[in-house]
Short mmCIF file of N, CA and C in Angstrom, two decimals:
data_model
loop_
_atom_site.label_atom_id
_atom_site.label_comp_id
_atom_site.label_asym_id
_atom_site.label_seq_id
_atom_site.Cartn_x
_atom_site.Cartn_y
_atom_site.Cartn_z
N PRO L 4 -42.60 19.23 43.00
CA PRO L 4 -43.72 19.51 43.91
C PRO L 4 -43.21 20.53 45.29
N GLU L 5 -44.27 21.19 45.75
CA GLU L 5 -43.43 21.97 46.87
C GLU L 5 -43.49 21.10 47.95
N ILE L 6 -42.44 21.19 48.68
CA ILE L 6 -41.96 20.93 49.88
C ILE L 6 -42.78 21.57 51.00
N LEU L 7 -43.67 20.70 51.99
CA LEU L 7 -44.39 21.55 52.91
C LEU L 7 -43.56 21.70 54.37
N ASP L 8 -43.24 22.61 54.79
CA ASP L 8 -42.42 22.85 55.84
C ASP L 8 -43.36 23.52 57.05
N GLY L 9 -43.42 22.59 58.37
CA GLY L 9 -44.25 23.04 59.38
C GLY L 9 -44.41 24.62 59.59
N ASN L 10 -43.04 25.53 59.62
CA ASN L 10 -42.90 26.89 59.84
C ASN L 10 -43.70 27.69 58.68
N GLU L 11 -43.46 27.30 57.53
CA GLU L 11 -44.12 27.95 56.40
C GLU L 11 -45.46 27.90 56.21
N ASN L 12 -45.77 26.49 56.50
CA ASN L 12 -47.18 25.96 56.29
C ASN L 12 -47.98 25.70 57.14
N SER L 13 -48.06 26.59 58.30
CA SER L 13 -48.46 26.25 59.53
C SER L 13 -50.22 25.99 59.37
N ASP L 14 -50.47 26.71 58.50
CA ASP L 14 -52.30 26.76 58.33
C ASP L 14 -52.47 25.33 57.57
N ILE L 15 -51.70 24.59 57.24
CA ILE L 15 -52.30 23.10 56.97
C ILE L 15 -52.18 22.32 58.38
N GLU L 16 -53.66 21.61 58.24
CA GLU L 16 -53.76 20.92 59.50
C GLU L 16 -53.60 19.38 58.76
N ILE L 17 -52.85 18.42 59.58
CA ILE L 17 -52.83 17.26 59.15
C ILE L 17 -53.18 16.37 60.37
N LYS L 18 -54.19 15.46 59.95
CA LYS L 18 -55.08 14.38 60.83
C LYS L 18 -54.79 13.14 60.32
N PRO L 19 -54.63 12.37 61.51
CA PRO L 19 -54.38 11.02 61.30
C PRO L 19 -55.64 10.36 60.64
N LEU L 20 -55.36 9.05 59.77
CA LEU L 20 -56.36 8.39 59.03
C LEU L 20 -57.27 7.64 60.04
N LYS L 21 -58.57 7.98 60.04
CA LYS L 21 -59.27 7.28 61.26
C LYS L 21 -59.83 5.87 60.63
N ASP L 22 -60.02 5.93 59.52
CA ASP L 22 -60.62 4.50 59.07
C ASP L 22 -60.13 4.24 57.54
N LYS L 23 -60.17 2.80 57.65
CA LYS L 23 -59.81 2.55 56.09
C LYS L 23 -60.74 2.83 55.08
N PRO L 24 -60.16 3.71 53.97
CA PRO L 24 -61.15 4.21 53.09
C PRO L 24 -62.26 3.24 52.42
N LYS L 25 -63.41 3.60 52.46
CA LYS L 25 -64.54 2.72 52.17
C LYS L 25 -64.48 2.10 50.73
N PHE L 26 -63.66 2.76 49.70
CA PHE L 26 -63.53 1.82 48.59
C PHE L 26 -62.56 0.77 48.66
N LEU L 27 -61.90 0.55 49.65
CA LEU L 27 -61.26 -0.54 49.99
C LEU L 27 -61.96 -1.81 50.74
N LEU L 28 -63.17 -1.37 51.41
CA LEU L 28 -64.04 -2.43 51.91
C LEU L 28 -65.28 -2.92 50.94
N ALA L 29 -65.37 -4.06 50.71
CA ALA L 29 -66.34 -4.68 50.02
C ALA L 29 -67.33 -4.45 51.00
N GLU L 30 -68.74 -4.59 50.62
CA GLU L 30 -69.97 -4.34 51.02
C GLU L 30 -70.19 -5.45 52.32
N ASN L 31 -69.82 -6.65 52.01
CA ASN L 31 -69.84 -8.09 52.84
C ASN L 31 -68.71 -8.73 53.19
N GLU L 32 -67.55 -7.76 53.23
CA GLU L 32 -66.17 -8.18 53.54
C GLU L 32 -66.24 -8.53 54.93
N LYS L 33 -65.75 -9.74 54.94
CA LYS L 33 -65.28 -10.60 56.22
C LYS L 33 -63.91 -10.42 56.35
N SER L 34 -63.55 -10.23 57.71
CA SER L 34 -62.12 -10.16 58.04
C SER L 34 -61.66 -11.28 58.06
N THR L 35 -60.11 -11.28 57.97
CA THR L 35 -59.33 -12.39 57.86
C THR L 35 -58.80 -12.41 59.46
N ALA L 36 -58.49 -13.73 59.93
CA ALA L 36 -57.88 -13.87 61.01
C ALA L 36 -56.84 -12.93 61.24
N ALA L 37 -55.87 -12.65 60.04
CA ALA L 37 -54.74 -11.85 60.45
C ALA L 37 -54.94 -10.56 60.84
N GLU L 38 -56.25 -9.93 60.05
CA GLU L 38 -56.81 -8.68 60.37
C GLU L 38 -57.18 -8.33 61.82
N ILE L 39 -57.76 -9.57 62.21
CA ILE L 39 -58.32 -9.51 63.72
C ILE L 39 -57.35 -9.50 64.42
N GLY L 40 -56.26 -10.30 64.27
CA GLY L 40 -54.98 -10.28 65.22
C GLY L 40 -54.28 -8.94 65.18
N THR L 41 -54.20 -8.43 63.99
CA THR L 41 -53.48 -7.23 63.84
C THR L 41 -54.13 -6.03 64.39
N ALA L 42 -55.51 -5.85 64.69
CA ALA L 42 -56.21 -4.84 65.44
C ALA L 42 -56.19 -5.25 66.99
N THR L 43 -56.07 -6.58 67.23
CA THR L 43 -56.04 -6.96 68.69
C THR L 43 -54.51 -6.42 69.06
N HIS L 44 -53.29 -6.81 68.20
CA HIS L 44 -52.37 -6.33 68.58
C HIS L 44 -52.21 -4.94 68.77
N THR L 45 -52.70 -4.07 67.90
CA THR L 45 -52.74 -2.73 67.96
C THR L 45 -53.14 -2.25 69.31
N PHE L 46 -54.45 -2.92 69.70
CA PHE L 46 -54.93 -2.50 71.13
C PHE L 46 -53.69 -2.70 72.13
N MET L 47 -53.17 -3.93 71.97
CA MET L 47 -52.19 -4.12 73.07
C MET L 47 -51.03 -3.33 72.89
N GLN L 48 -50.62 -2.84 71.82
CA GLN L 48 -49.73 -1.66 71.72
C GLN L 48 -49.66 -0.76 72.72
N PHE L 49 -51.01 -0.06 72.40
CA PHE L 49 -51.15 1.34 72.94
C PHE L 49 -52.07 1.38 74.27
N CYS L 50 -52.94 0.24 74.57
CA CYS L 50 -53.47 0.46 75.75
C CYS L 50 -52.92 0.25 76.97
N ASN L 51 -53.60 1.28 77.92
CA ASN L 51 -52.99 1.29 79.18
C ASN L 51 -53.54 0.46 80.10
N PHE L 52 -52.43 -0.33 80.60
CA PHE L 52 -52.54 -1.79 81.14
C PHE L 52 -53.54 -1.34 82.52
N LYS L 53 -53.18 -0.51 83.22
CA LYS L 53 -53.72 -0.12 84.43
C LYS L 53 -55.48 0.32 84.31
N GLU L 54 -55.63 0.62 83.22
CA GLU L 54 -57.17 1.12 82.94
C GLU L 54 -57.88 0.00 82.48
N LEU L 55 -57.10 -1.37 82.16
CA LEU L 55 -58.09 -2.46 81.90
C LEU L 55 -58.47 -3.12 82.87
N GLU L 56 -57.72 -3.00 84.00
CA GLU L 56 -58.02 -3.46 85.38
C GLU L 56 -59.50 -3.06 85.91
N LYS L 57 -59.82 -1.91 85.27
CA LYS L 57 -61.48 -1.35 85.97
C LYS L 57 -62.52 -2.11 85.28
N GLU L 58 -63.90 -1.84 85.95
CA GLU L 58 -64.78 -2.32 85.27
C GLU L 58 -65.25 -1.79 83.92
N ASN L 59 -65.50 -2.67 82.99
CA ASN L 59 -65.44 -2.31 81.61
C ASN L 59 -63.99 -1.92 80.94
N GLY L 60 -63.10 -2.12 81.27
CA GLY L 60 -61.62 -1.67 81.06
C GLY L 60 -61.21 -1.85 79.66
N VAL L 61 -61.60 -3.20 79.14
CA VAL L 61 -61.14 -3.29 77.86
C VAL L 61 -62.23 -2.40 76.95
N LYS L 62 -63.37 -2.32 77.19
CA LYS L 62 -64.31 -1.55 76.36
C LYS L 62 -63.98 0.00 76.39
N ASN L 63 -63.75 0.67 77.48
CA ASN L 63 -63.35 1.81 77.61
C ASN L 63 -62.09 2.06 77.36
N GLU L 64 -61.18 1.33 77.08
CA GLU L 64 -59.76 1.56 76.69
C GLU L 64 -60.04 1.43 75.09
N LEU L 65 -60.66 0.67 74.58
CA LEU L 65 -60.99 0.48 73.19
C LEU L 65 -61.62 1.67 72.57
N ASP L 66 -62.42 2.33 73.13
CA ASP L 66 -62.96 3.69 73.00
C ASP L 66 -62.04 4.66 73.06
N ARG L 67 -61.22 4.72 73.86
CA ARG L 67 -60.32 5.75 74.03
C ARG L 67 -59.23 5.65 72.87
N LEU L 68 -58.79 4.45 72.41
CA LEU L 68 -57.89 4.42 71.61
C LEU L 68 -58.51 4.94 70.17
N ILE L 69 -59.75 4.47 70.09
CA ILE L 69 -60.48 4.93 68.94
C ILE L 69 -60.52 6.62 68.75
N ASN L 70 -60.82 7.24 69.96
CA ASN L 70 -61.07 8.52 69.95
C ASN L 70 -59.78 9.44 69.77
N GLU L 71 -58.87 8.74 70.23
CA GLU L 71 -57.64 9.41 70.18
C GLU L 71 -56.64 9.04 68.77
N SER L 72 -57.33 8.30 68.02
CA SER L 72 -56.87 7.84 66.63
C SER L 72 -55.64 6.96 66.85
N PHE L 73 -55.33 6.23 67.90
CA PHE L 73 -54.42 5.09 67.99
C PHE L 73 -54.82 4.12 66.97
N ILE L 74 -56.10 3.98 66.97
CA ILE L 74 -56.58 2.75 66.18
C ILE L 74 -57.79 3.21 65.34
N SER L 75 -58.24 2.67 64.19
CA SER L 75 -59.36 3.21 63.46
C SER L 75 -60.28 2.40 64.04
N GLU L 76 -61.64 3.22 63.60
CA GLU L 76 -62.82 2.47 63.90
C GLU L 76 -63.20 1.10 63.24
N HIS L 77 -62.76 0.89 62.22
CA HIS L 77 -62.99 -0.34 61.59
C HIS L 77 -62.03 -1.30 62.21
N ASP L 78 -60.80 -1.07 62.65
CA ASP L 78 -59.94 -2.04 63.52
C ASP L 78 -60.50 -2.04 64.78
N GLY L 79 -61.06 -0.95 65.39
CA GLY L 79 -61.83 -1.21 67.03
C GLY L 79 -62.44 -2.34 67.02
N LYS L 80 -63.29 -2.20 65.66
CA LYS L 80 -64.60 -3.39 65.60
C LYS L 80 -64.08 -4.83 65.31
N LEU L 81 -62.84 -4.84 64.89
CA LEU L 81 -62.13 -5.94 64.54
C LEU L 81 -61.60 -6.64 65.92
N ALA L 82 -61.14 -5.82 66.59
CA ALA L 82 -60.07 -6.22 67.80
C ALA L 82 -60.93 -7.24 68.36
N SER L 83 -60.35 -8.45 69.11
CA SER L 83 -61.00 -9.52 69.75
C SER L 83 -61.34 -9.31 70.99
N ILE L 84 -62.34 -8.68 71.56
CA ILE L 84 -62.79 -8.20 72.97
C ILE L 84 -62.68 -9.57 73.71
N ASP L 85 -63.30 -10.63 73.36
CA ASP L 85 -63.24 -12.04 73.88
C ASP L 85 -61.95 -12.08 74.43
N LYS L 86 -60.80 -12.23 73.56
CA LYS L 86 -59.53 -12.54 73.77
C LYS L 86 -58.70 -11.49 74.82
N LEU L 87 -59.15 -10.32 74.64
CA LEU L 87 -58.70 -9.30 75.17
C LEU L 87 -59.28 -9.55 76.99
N GLU L 88 -60.56 -9.86 77.01
CA GLU L 88 -61.09 -10.12 78.42
C GLU L 88 -60.35 -11.55 78.97
N LEU L 89 -60.10 -12.34 78.23
CA LEU L 89 -59.33 -13.58 78.57
C LEU L 89 -58.00 -13.05 79.30
N PHE L 90 -57.17 -12.38 78.19
CA PHE L 90 -55.97 -11.83 78.63
C PHE L 90 -56.00 -11.07 80.14
N LYS L 91 -57.10 -10.37 79.97
CA LYS L 91 -57.37 -9.37 81.48
C LYS L 91 -57.41 -10.28 82.99
N LYS L 92 -57.90 -11.31 82.57
CA LYS L 92 -58.14 -12.56 83.66
C LYS L 92 -57.05 -13.51 83.79
N SER L 93 -55.90 -13.16 82.80
CA SER L 93 -54.87 -14.04 83.18
C SER L 93 -53.54 -13.81 84.23
N SER L 94 -52.87 -14.83 84.57
CA SER L 94 -51.63 -14.54 85.34
C SER L 94 -50.75 -13.82 84.81
N LEU L 95 -50.68 -13.61 83.65
CA LEU L 95 -49.51 -12.90 82.90
C LEU L 95 -49.92 -11.56 83.19
N PHE L 96 -51.32 -11.07 83.09
CA PHE L 96 -51.63 -9.78 83.06
C PHE L 96 -51.20 -9.52 84.54
N GLU L 97 -51.69 -10.10 85.65
CA GLU L 97 -51.15 -9.73 86.87
C GLU L 97 -49.44 -9.55 86.82
N GLU L 98 -48.84 -10.34 86.38
CA GLU L 98 -47.17 -10.35 86.44
C GLU L 98 -46.96 -8.88 85.66
N ILE L 99 -47.63 -8.73 84.82
CA ILE L 99 -47.51 -7.41 83.89
C ILE L 99 -47.82 -6.20 85.00
N LEU L 100 -48.79 -6.25 85.65
CA LEU L 100 -49.46 -5.30 86.51
C LEU L 100 -48.40 -4.70 87.72
N LYS L 101 -47.77 -5.98 88.07
CA LYS L 101 -46.85 -5.89 88.96
C LYS L 101 -45.36 -5.54 88.93
N SER L 102 -45.17 -5.66 87.66
CA SER L 102 -43.62 -5.70 86.96
C SER L 102 -43.20 -4.01 87.39
N LYS L 103 -41.80 -3.94 87.47
CA LYS L 103 -41.21 -2.76 87.66
C LYS L 103 -41.03 -1.86 86.43
N ARG L 104 -40.99 -2.79 85.10
CA ARG L 104 -40.92 -1.77 83.99
C ARG L 104 -41.55 -2.64 82.78
N VAL L 105 -42.35 -2.02 82.08
CA VAL L 105 -42.72 -2.79 80.82
C VAL L 105 -42.47 -1.86 79.35
N ILE L 106 -41.81 -2.62 78.57
CA ILE L 106 -41.20 -1.94 77.22
C ILE L 106 -42.13 -2.62 76.27
N ARG L 107 -42.99 -2.14 75.53
CA ARG L 107 -43.54 -2.45 74.46
C ARG L 107 -43.19 -2.00 72.86
N GLU L 108 -43.22 -2.95 72.01
CA GLU L 108 -42.57 -2.53 70.54
C GLU L 108 -41.33 -2.27 70.66
N PHE L 109 -40.36 -3.22 71.20
CA PHE L 109 -39.16 -2.78 71.27
C PHE L 109 -38.45 -3.40 69.97
N ARG L 110 -37.51 -2.59 69.33
CA ARG L 110 -37.00 -2.99 67.83
C ARG L 110 -35.27 -3.21 68.34
N PHE L 111 -35.03 -4.44 67.65
CA PHE L 111 -33.70 -4.75 67.71
C PHE L 111 -32.91 -5.20 66.52
N ASN L 112 -31.67 -5.19 66.62
CA ASN L 112 -30.92 -5.82 65.59
C ASN L 112 -29.73 -6.01 66.43
N VAL L 113 -29.37 -7.40 66.00
CA VAL L 113 -27.93 -8.01 66.64
C VAL L 113 -27.50 -8.87 65.66
N LEU L 114 -25.77 -9.06 65.82
CA LEU L 114 -25.23 -9.78 64.82
C LEU L 114 -24.68 -10.98 65.36
N ILE L 115 -25.28 -12.25 65.05
CA ILE L 115 -24.95 -13.13 65.70
C ILE L 115 -24.08 -14.42 64.76
N ASP L 116 -23.65 -15.36 65.36
CA ASP L 116 -22.95 -16.32 64.72
C ASP L 116 -23.88 -17.16 63.96
N ALA L 117 -23.51 -17.46 62.55
CA ALA L 117 -24.42 -18.41 61.99
C ALA L 117 -24.30 -19.77 62.32
N ASP L 118 -23.31 -20.22 62.93
CA ASP L 118 -23.43 -21.66 63.45
C ASP L 118 -24.29 -21.98 64.62
N SER L 119 -25.04 -20.92 64.99
CA SER L 119 -25.89 -21.01 66.17
C SER L 119 -27.10 -21.37 65.19
N LEU L 120 -27.19 -21.12 64.05
CA LEU L 120 -28.68 -21.34 63.39
C LEU L 120 -28.56 -22.73 62.57
N THR L 121 -27.09 -23.14 62.03
CA THR L 121 -27.30 -23.92 60.96
C THR L 121 -26.03 -24.98 61.11
N SER L 122 -25.99 -26.00 60.70
CA SER L 122 -24.95 -27.20 60.70
C SER L 122 -23.93 -27.11 59.74
N ASP L 123 -24.36 -26.18 58.73
CA ASP L 123 -23.88 -25.90 57.51
C ASP L 123 -22.11 -25.75 57.74
N GLU L 124 -21.10 -26.49 57.45
CA GLU L 124 -19.86 -26.07 57.84
C GLU L 124 -19.26 -24.95 56.83
N SER L 125 -19.89 -24.63 55.75
CA SER L 125 -19.58 -23.66 55.13
C SER L 125 -20.01 -22.24 55.64
N LEU L 126 -20.94 -22.18 56.14
CA LEU L 126 -21.60 -20.91 57.07
C LEU L 126 -21.17 -20.63 58.30
N LYS L 127 -20.30 -21.80 58.92
CA LYS L 127 -20.05 -21.66 60.39
C LYS L 127 -19.29 -20.15 60.88
N LYS L 128 -18.72 -19.57 59.91
CA LYS L 128 -17.70 -18.53 60.19
C LYS L 128 -18.36 -17.09 59.61
N GLU L 129 -19.97 -17.39 59.29
CA GLU L 129 -20.26 -16.29 58.96
C GLU L 129 -21.57 -15.52 60.08
N LYS L 130 -21.77 -14.45 59.91
CA LYS L 130 -22.63 -13.47 60.88
C LYS L 130 -24.12 -13.49 60.04
N VAL L 131 -24.68 -13.25 60.84
CA VAL L 131 -26.15 -13.15 60.47
C VAL L 131 -26.54 -12.18 61.30
N LEU L 132 -27.37 -11.20 60.54
CA LEU L 132 -27.90 -9.75 61.32
C LEU L 132 -29.53 -10.52 61.48
N LEU L 133 -29.85 -10.55 62.98
CA LEU L 133 -31.05 -10.54 63.29
C LEU L 133 -31.92 -9.63 63.82
N GLN L 134 -33.06 -9.53 63.19
CA GLN L 134 -33.61 -8.30 63.72
C GLN L 134 -34.90 -8.44 63.82
N GLY L 135 -35.93 -7.68 64.80
CA GLY L 135 -37.49 -7.89 65.03
C GLY L 135 -37.73 -7.01 65.69
N VAL L 136 -39.13 -7.04 66.28
CA VAL L 136 -39.78 -6.35 67.34
C VAL L 136 -40.27 -7.32 68.16
N THR L 137 -40.22 -6.95 69.50
CA THR L 137 -40.87 -7.56 70.51
C THR L 137 -42.04 -6.83 71.03
N ASP L 138 -43.21 -7.65 71.19
CA ASP L 138 -44.41 -7.21 71.42
C ASP L 138 -44.37 -6.52 72.67
N CYS L 139 -43.68 -7.32 73.88
CA CYS L 139 -43.68 -6.84 75.08
C CYS L 139 -42.60 -7.34 75.94
N ILE L 140 -42.17 -6.85 76.90
CA ILE L 140 -40.82 -7.14 77.74
C ILE L 140 -41.28 -6.45 79.10
N PHE L 141 -41.29 -7.21 80.14
CA PHE L 141 -41.55 -6.69 81.35
C PHE L 141 -40.44 -7.33 82.56
N GLU L 142 -40.07 -6.31 83.14
CA GLU L 142 -39.18 -6.62 84.26
C GLU L 142 -39.77 -6.68 85.45
N THR L 143 -39.67 -7.79 86.32
CA THR L 143 -40.01 -8.14 87.62
C THR L 143 -39.19 -7.35 88.69
N GLU L 144 -39.78 -7.18 89.96
CA GLU L 144 -38.84 -6.54 90.87
C GLU L 144 -37.55 -7.22 91.06
N ASP L 145 -37.23 -8.37 90.76
CA ASP L 145 -35.99 -9.26 91.27
C ASP L 145 -35.14 -9.04 89.73
N GLY L 146 -35.59 -8.30 88.68
CA GLY L 146 -34.59 -8.01 87.67
C GLY L 146 -34.89 -9.06 86.84
N LYS L 147 -35.82 -9.89 86.86
CA LYS L 147 -36.28 -10.81 85.54
C LYS L 147 -36.75 -10.41 84.35
N LEU L 148 -36.50 -10.78 83.20
CA LEU L 148 -36.99 -10.18 82.17
C LEU L 148 -37.92 -10.99 81.53
N THR L 149 -38.91 -10.92 81.17
CA THR L 149 -39.92 -11.89 80.59
C THR L 149 -40.37 -11.13 78.96
N LEU L 150 -40.11 -12.03 78.30
CA LEU L 150 -40.52 -11.56 76.73
C LEU L 150 -41.93 -12.13 76.55
N VAL L 151 -42.95 -11.43 75.67
CA VAL L 151 -44.16 -11.76 75.47
C VAL L 151 -44.29 -11.61 73.85
N ASP L 152 -44.79 -12.55 73.46
CA ASP L 152 -45.49 -12.46 72.09
C ASP L 152 -46.82 -12.57 71.99
N TYR L 153 -47.72 -12.09 71.71
CA TYR L 153 -48.97 -11.81 71.63
C TYR L 153 -49.49 -12.46 70.26
N LYS L 154 -50.39 -13.82 70.61
CA LYS L 154 -51.03 -14.51 69.72
C LYS L 154 -52.49 -14.50 70.00
N THR L 155 -53.25 -14.63 68.80
CA THR L 155 -54.56 -14.45 69.02
C THR L 155 -55.41 -16.08 68.32
N ASP L 156 -54.43 -16.76 67.93
CA ASP L 156 -55.00 -18.01 67.20
C ASP L 156 -56.10 -18.67 68.02
N ASP L 157 -56.91 -19.46 67.34
CA ASP L 157 -58.00 -19.93 67.94
C ASP L 157 -57.41 -21.75 68.19
N VAL L 158 -57.11 -21.66 69.18
CA VAL L 158 -56.48 -23.33 69.48
C VAL L 158 -57.59 -23.75 70.73
N PRO L 159 -57.35 -25.18 70.94
CA PRO L 159 -57.80 -25.61 72.24
C PRO L 159 -57.08 -25.23 73.10
N LEU L 160 -57.89 -24.90 74.43
CA LEU L 160 -57.02 -24.37 75.36
C LEU L 160 -56.08 -25.80 76.29
N ASP L 161 -56.36 -26.91 76.13
CA ASP L 161 -55.73 -27.92 76.62
C ASP L 161 -54.73 -28.49 75.74
N LYS L 162 -54.23 -27.92 74.48
CA LYS L 162 -53.43 -28.22 73.72
C LYS L 162 -52.53 -26.93 73.03
N TYR L 163 -52.98 -25.71 73.35
CA TYR L 163 -52.36 -24.52 73.10
C TYR L 163 -50.88 -24.19 73.15
N GLU L 164 -50.38 -24.79 74.37
CA GLU L 164 -49.16 -24.47 74.28
C GLU L 164 -47.83 -25.20 73.09
N ASP L 165 -48.47 -26.39 72.82
CA ASP L 165 -47.94 -27.16 71.97
C ASP L 165 -48.28 -26.90 70.53
N ILE L 166 -49.35 -26.51 70.14
CA ILE L 166 -49.92 -26.20 68.76
C ILE L 166 -49.26 -24.65 68.77
N LEU L 167 -49.24 -23.88 69.48
CA LEU L 167 -48.66 -22.41 69.06
C LEU L 167 -47.34 -22.52 69.06
N ARG L 168 -46.48 -23.53 69.99
CA ARG L 168 -44.96 -23.70 69.84
C ARG L 168 -44.58 -24.14 68.33
N GLU L 169 -45.38 -24.99 67.82
CA GLU L 169 -44.94 -25.62 66.77
C GLU L 169 -45.49 -24.64 65.48
N LYS L 170 -46.29 -23.96 65.55
CA LYS L 170 -46.90 -23.01 64.54
C LYS L 170 -46.03 -21.78 64.64
N HIS L 171 -45.54 -21.37 65.54
CA HIS L 171 -44.45 -19.89 65.67
C HIS L 171 -43.25 -20.03 65.94
N SER L 172 -42.72 -21.35 65.88
CA SER L 172 -41.40 -21.58 66.07
C SER L 172 -40.50 -21.28 65.13
#
């Protein structure tokens, strides 16, 4: 196959995929909680937090993200507007807006001692590669870092902390 090079083939325009191909969608397809969570997470990854503050901020940001191909129209319809509006009213959102620095989708790899993860004596001297992606980290004016992991699970508000801690620990 021919390898395309940006200089030699500048007449070829590559556009991002805006929607899931129709053949992948059943006519009456119901979205899963995971798909809704992923779409909402994508919104959180790319949205402009300052714009959310404004009237109709969530809706306007969602429209912008769809128009600029950060999120597909299909996923835009899945994003949980209600949960995004709740986030917008939260003290966490206020803290993020006041923060000195916000980092989203930070990838990390760190080598740690296995003994911090297990009591198995045969593994005590081993190292384990811990890798992942943080959804959001923000730094307050006094240098305190706060790690945020977005969740869209449906849980009762009076028990959400215990339930989410157990589910996602």
